[in-house]
């Protein structure tokens, strides 16, 4: 072997991390260009990061190194995606408009990857066991998209035997966002992908207690969403939409409630 020329084995081992990183970047860039204009964000993670923090009954059925993305809707999604979708597809909307809008756009994303298998899971989908297909807040946390604050993050627990649910807070949007789905790429393995830590933007004990109190006992007033100073929040129109009972939301969007086969989530 000539001096300075690595063996094939060493060359491949050194090149593998770069190749995997390049593949992840290409997928992320393509997703960003497709979803960004719609007010949606995609954050990469490895299935193994997600499975490692959950009981086997909640594991995603893919190898640990499988590339996946959690998709969030930001405040601008209402104007950038939902309203145009409703105006264009109003005669085809037969279930929750937001769910149908997200389903439409994520299904179209698959067309951007004709040479790849892309599996999509939506936040509203359930398994036959009635468990959710995936735990949305856990996915957002392991992807570094939003910090999932839970009871265990409070040292001096003030709640005794009360059931306390956790909540994700985004470093830019606070609680003014939603987790909409997963995109999984079973043919793309990224063993060298580095895990980003979510931003701990509610870092004091007092604020964490306040957050969990507001979310669990006063969630309807939405104060928990502003636990941090946010860069963007829902418009008044959007707040009114989500505060309206599902059966009346069609009217706010100018849709007929007489449409056949309507089901509400």
Coordinates of C-alpha atoms in Angstrom, one line a residue:
X1 CA 0.0 0.0 0.0
X2 CA 1.3 3.5 -0.8
X3 CA 2.2 5.7 2.1
X4 CA -0.5 8.2 2.9
X5 CA -3.3 6.2 1.2
X6 CA -5.7 4.7 3.8
X7 CA -6.9 1.1 3.5
X8 CA -10.3 0.6 2.1
X9 CA -11.6 -0.5 5.5
X10 CA -10.3 2.6 7.3
X11 CA -11.4 4.9 4.5
X12 CA -14.9 3.6 4.6
X13 CA -15.1 3.8 8.4
X14 CA -13.9 7.4 8.3
X15 CA -16.2 8.3 5.4
X16 CA -19.3 6.7 6.9
X17 CA -20.1 9.4 9.4
X18 CA -19.7 12.1 6.7
X19 CA -21.9 10.2 4.3
X20 CA -24.6 9.7 6.9
X21 CA -24.4 13.3 8.0
X22 CA -24.7 14.5 4.4
X23 CA -27.7 12.3 3.8
X24 CA -29.4 13.6 6.9
X25 CA -28.7 17.2 5.8
X26 CA -30.1 16.6 2.3
X27 CA -33.3 15.2 3.7
X28 CA -33.6 18.0 6.3
X29 CA -33.0 20.7 3.7
X30 CA -35.6 19.1 1.4
X31 CA -38.1 18.9 4.2
X32 CA -37.3 22.5 5.3
X33 CA -38.0 23.8 1.8
X34 CA -41.3 21.9 1.5
X35 CA -42.6 22.5 5.1
X36 CA -41.2 25.9 6.0
X37 CA -43.4 27.9 3.7
X38 CA -46.4 26.2 5.3
X39 CA -45.5 27.2 8.9
X40 CA -44.3 23.7 9.7
X41 CA -40.9 22.6 11.2
X42 CA -39.2 19.2 11.0
X43 CA -36.6 18.1 13.6
X44 CA -34.4 15.1 13.1
X45 CA -33.9 12.2 15.6
X46 CA -32.9 8.6 15.7
X47 CA -35.6 6.1 16.5
X48 CA -33.2 4.7 19.2
X49 CA -33.2 8.0 21.1
X50 CA -37.0 7.7 21.3
X51 CA -37.2 4.0 22.2
X52 CA -34.5 4.4 24.8
X53 CA -36.7 6.5 27.1
X54 CA -39.9 4.5 26.8
X55 CA -41.3 1.2 27.8
X56 CA -41.3 -1.5 25.0
X57 CA -45.0 -1.2 24.5
X58 CA -44.5 2.3 23.1
X59 CA -41.4 1.6 21.0
X60 CA -41.4 2.5 17.3
X61 CA -40.9 -0.7 15.3
X62 CA -37.8 0.3 13.4
X63 CA -34.0 -0.2 14.0
X64 CA -32.4 2.2 16.4
X65 CA -30.4 4.1 13.8
X66 CA -33.4 4.8 11.6
X67 CA -33.7 8.5 10.6
X68 CA -37.0 10.2 11.7
X69 CA -38.3 13.7 11.9
X70 CA -40.9 15.1 14.3
X71 CA -43.1 17.8 12.6
X72 CA -44.4 20.8 14.5
X73 CA -46.9 23.4 13.5
X74 CA -45.9 27.0 14.3
X75 CA -48.3 29.9 14.8
X76 CA -48.0 30.9 11.1
X77 CA -49.4 27.5 10.0
X78 CA -53.0 28.8 10.4
X79 CA -52.5 31.5 7.7
X80 CA -49.9 29.8 5.6
X81 CA -51.4 26.3 5.3
X82 CA -54.8 25.9 6.9
X83 CA -56.7 28.8 5.3
X84 CA -55.4 28.2 1.8
X85 CA -56.1 24.5 2.2
X86 CA -59.7 25.2 3.3
X87 CA -60.3 27.7 0.4
X88 CA -59.0 25.2 -2.1
X89 CA -60.4 22.0 -0.7
X90 CA -63.6 23.1 1.0
X91 CA -65.8 20.6 -0.7
X92 CA -63.5 17.7 0.2
X93 CA -63.2 18.4 3.9
X94 CA -65.0 15.7 5.8
X95 CA -63.2 15.6 9.1
X96 CA -61.2 17.9 11.4
X97 CA -59.8 20.6 9.0
X98 CA -56.4 20.9 10.7
X99 CA -55.9 17.2 10.8
X100 CA -56.9 16.9 7.1
X101 CA -54.7 19.9 6.2
X102 CA -51.6 18.4 7.9
X103 CA -52.3 14.9 6.5
X104 CA -52.5 16.4 3.0
X105 CA -49.2 18.3 3.2
X106 CA -47.3 15.5 4.9
X107 CA -48.5 13.0 2.3
X108 CA -47.3 15.3 -0.4
X109 CA -43.9 15.5 1.2
X110 CA -43.5 11.8 0.4
X111 CA -43.5 12.8 -3.3
X112 CA -40.3 14.8 -2.6
X113 CA -38.5 11.5 -1.9
X114 CA -39.4 9.2 -4.9
X115 CA -36.4 6.9 -4.2
X116 CA -37.0 6.5 -0.5
X117 CA -39.6 4.8 1.6
X118 CA -41.3 7.4 3.8
X119 CA -43.6 6.3 6.6
X120 CA -45.9 9.0 8.1
X121 CA -47.6 8.9 11.6
X122 CA -50.1 11.5 12.7
X123 CA -50.6 12.7 16.2
X124 CA -54.3 11.7 16.2
X125 CA -53.7 8.1 15.1
X126 CA -54.3 5.2 17.5
X127 CA -53.2 1.6 17.6
X128 CA -55.8 -1.2 17.9
X129 CA -54.9 -1.3 21.6
X130 CA -56.1 2.4 21.8
X131 CA -52.6 3.6 22.6
X132 CA -51.3 6.5 20.4
X133 CA -49.1 5.5 17.6
X134 CA -46.4 7.6 19.1
X135 CA -45.9 9.8 22.1
X136 CA -45.6 13.3 20.5
X137 CA -44.0 15.2 23.4
X138 CA -41.4 12.5 23.9
X139 CA -40.5 12.7 20.2
X140 CA -40.2 16.5 20.4
X141 CA -37.9 16.3 23.4
X142 CA -35.5 13.7 22.1
X143 CA -35.3 15.6 18.8
X144 CA -34.3 18.8 20.7
X145 CA -37.3 20.6 19.3
X146 CA -39.0 21.4 22.6
X147 CA -38.4 20.6 26.2
X148 CA -40.8 18.2 27.8
X149 CA -41.4 19.4 31.3
X150 CA -42.7 16.7 33.6
X151 CA -43.3 16.1 37.3
X152 CA -39.9 14.6 37.7
X153 CA -38.3 17.9 36.7
X154 CA -39.6 19.4 40.0
X155 CA -37.5 18.6 43.0
X156 CA -40.0 19.6 45.7
X157 CA -43.2 18.0 44.4
X158 CA -46.2 19.9 45.8
X159 CA -49.0 17.8 44.3
X160 CA -49.1 14.7 46.5
X161 CA -51.4 12.1 44.9
X162 CA -52.7 14.3 42.1
X163 CA -52.2 13.2 38.5
X164 CA -49.9 15.7 36.8
X165 CA -49.4 15.7 33.1
X166 CA -46.3 17.1 31.4
X167 CA -46.1 19.7 28.7
X168 CA -43.6 20.7 26.0
X169 CA -42.4 24.3 25.7
X170 CA -40.7 25.6 22.6
X171 CA -37.8 28.1 23.1
X172 CA -39.3 30.4 20.5
X173 CA -43.0 29.8 20.6
X174 CA -43.5 28.8 24.3
X175 CA -46.7 26.8 24.2
X176 CA -48.0 28.3 21.0
X177 CA -47.3 25.4 18.8
X178 CA -48.4 21.8 18.2
X179 CA -46.8 18.4 17.4
X180 CA -48.5 17.1 14.3
X181 CA -46.7 13.9 13.2
X182 CA -43.6 11.9 12.4
X183 CA -41.8 11.2 9.2
X184 CA -39.7 8.0 9.2
X185 CA -37.1 7.0 6.6
X186 CA -36.6 3.2 7.1
X187 CA -34.0 3.0 4.3
X188 CA -31.8 5.7 5.9
X189 CA -29.6 4.7 8.8
X190 CA -27.7 7.4 10.7
X191 CA -25.6 5.8 13.4
X192 CA -23.4 8.8 13.8
X193 CA -26.2 11.4 14.2
X194 CA -25.5 13.6 17.2
X195 CA -28.4 14.2 19.6
X196 CA -29.2 17.9 20.3
X197 CA -30.4 18.8 23.8
X198 CA -33.7 20.6 23.9
X199 CA -33.4 24.2 25.2
X200 CA -34.3 24.3 29.0
X201 CA -36.1 27.6 28.8
X202 CA -38.1 27.1 32.0
X203 CA -35.1 26.5 34.2
X204 CA -36.2 27.5 37.7
X205 CA -38.1 25.4 40.2
X206 CA -40.7 28.1 40.7
X207 CA -41.4 28.5 37.0
X208 CA -41.7 24.8 36.4
X209 CA -44.2 24.5 39.2
X210 CA -46.1 27.4 37.8
X211 CA -46.1 25.9 34.3
X212 CA -47.3 22.5 35.4
X213 CA -50.0 24.1 37.7
X214 CA -51.3 26.2 34.8
X215 CA -51.2 23.4 32.3
X216 CA -53.0 20.9 34.5
X217 CA -55.5 23.0 36.3
X218 CA -56.0 26.2 34.2
X219 CA -55.2 25.0 30.6
X220 CA -58.3 26.5 29.1
X221 CA -57.1 30.1 29.8
X222 CA -53.8 29.3 27.9
X223 CA -51.6 31.2 30.4
X224 CA -49.1 28.2 30.4
X225 CA -48.3 29.0 26.8
X226 CA -46.7 32.3 27.8
X227 CA -44.5 30.9 30.6
X228 CA -41.6 32.4 28.7
X229 CA -41.3 35.5 26.5
X230 CA -42.3 34.2 23.1
X231 CA -41.3 35.5 19.7
X232 CA -44.6 34.6 18.1
X233 CA -48.0 33.4 19.3
X234 CA -51.4 32.5 17.8
X235 CA -53.4 35.4 16.2
X236 CA -56.6 36.4 17.8
X237 CA -58.5 34.6 15.0
X238 CA -56.5 31.4 15.6
X239 CA -57.1 31.6 19.3
X240 CA -60.8 31.9 18.7
X241 CA -60.7 29.0 16.3
X242 CA -59.1 26.6 18.7
X243 CA -61.2 27.9 21.6
X244 CA -64.4 27.0 19.7
X245 CA -66.0 23.6 20.1
X246 CA -65.1 21.3 17.2
X247 CA -68.6 21.2 15.8
X248 CA -68.7 24.9 15.4
X249 CA -65.2 25.4 13.9
X250 CA -66.5 24.6 10.4
X251 CA -68.6 27.8 10.5
X252 CA -65.6 29.9 11.5
X253 CA -63.8 28.7 8.3
X254 CA -66.9 29.3 6.2
X255 CA -67.6 25.6 5.8
X256 CA -71.0 24.0 5.9
X257 CA -71.8 21.7 8.8
X258 CA -74.0 19.7 6.5
X259 CA -71.0 18.0 4.9
X260 CA -71.3 14.2 4.9
X261 CA -69.3 11.9 7.1
X262 CA -68.0 14.6 9.3
X263 CA -66.2 13.4 12.4
X264 CA -64.6 15.7 15.0
X265 CA -61.5 15.2 17.1

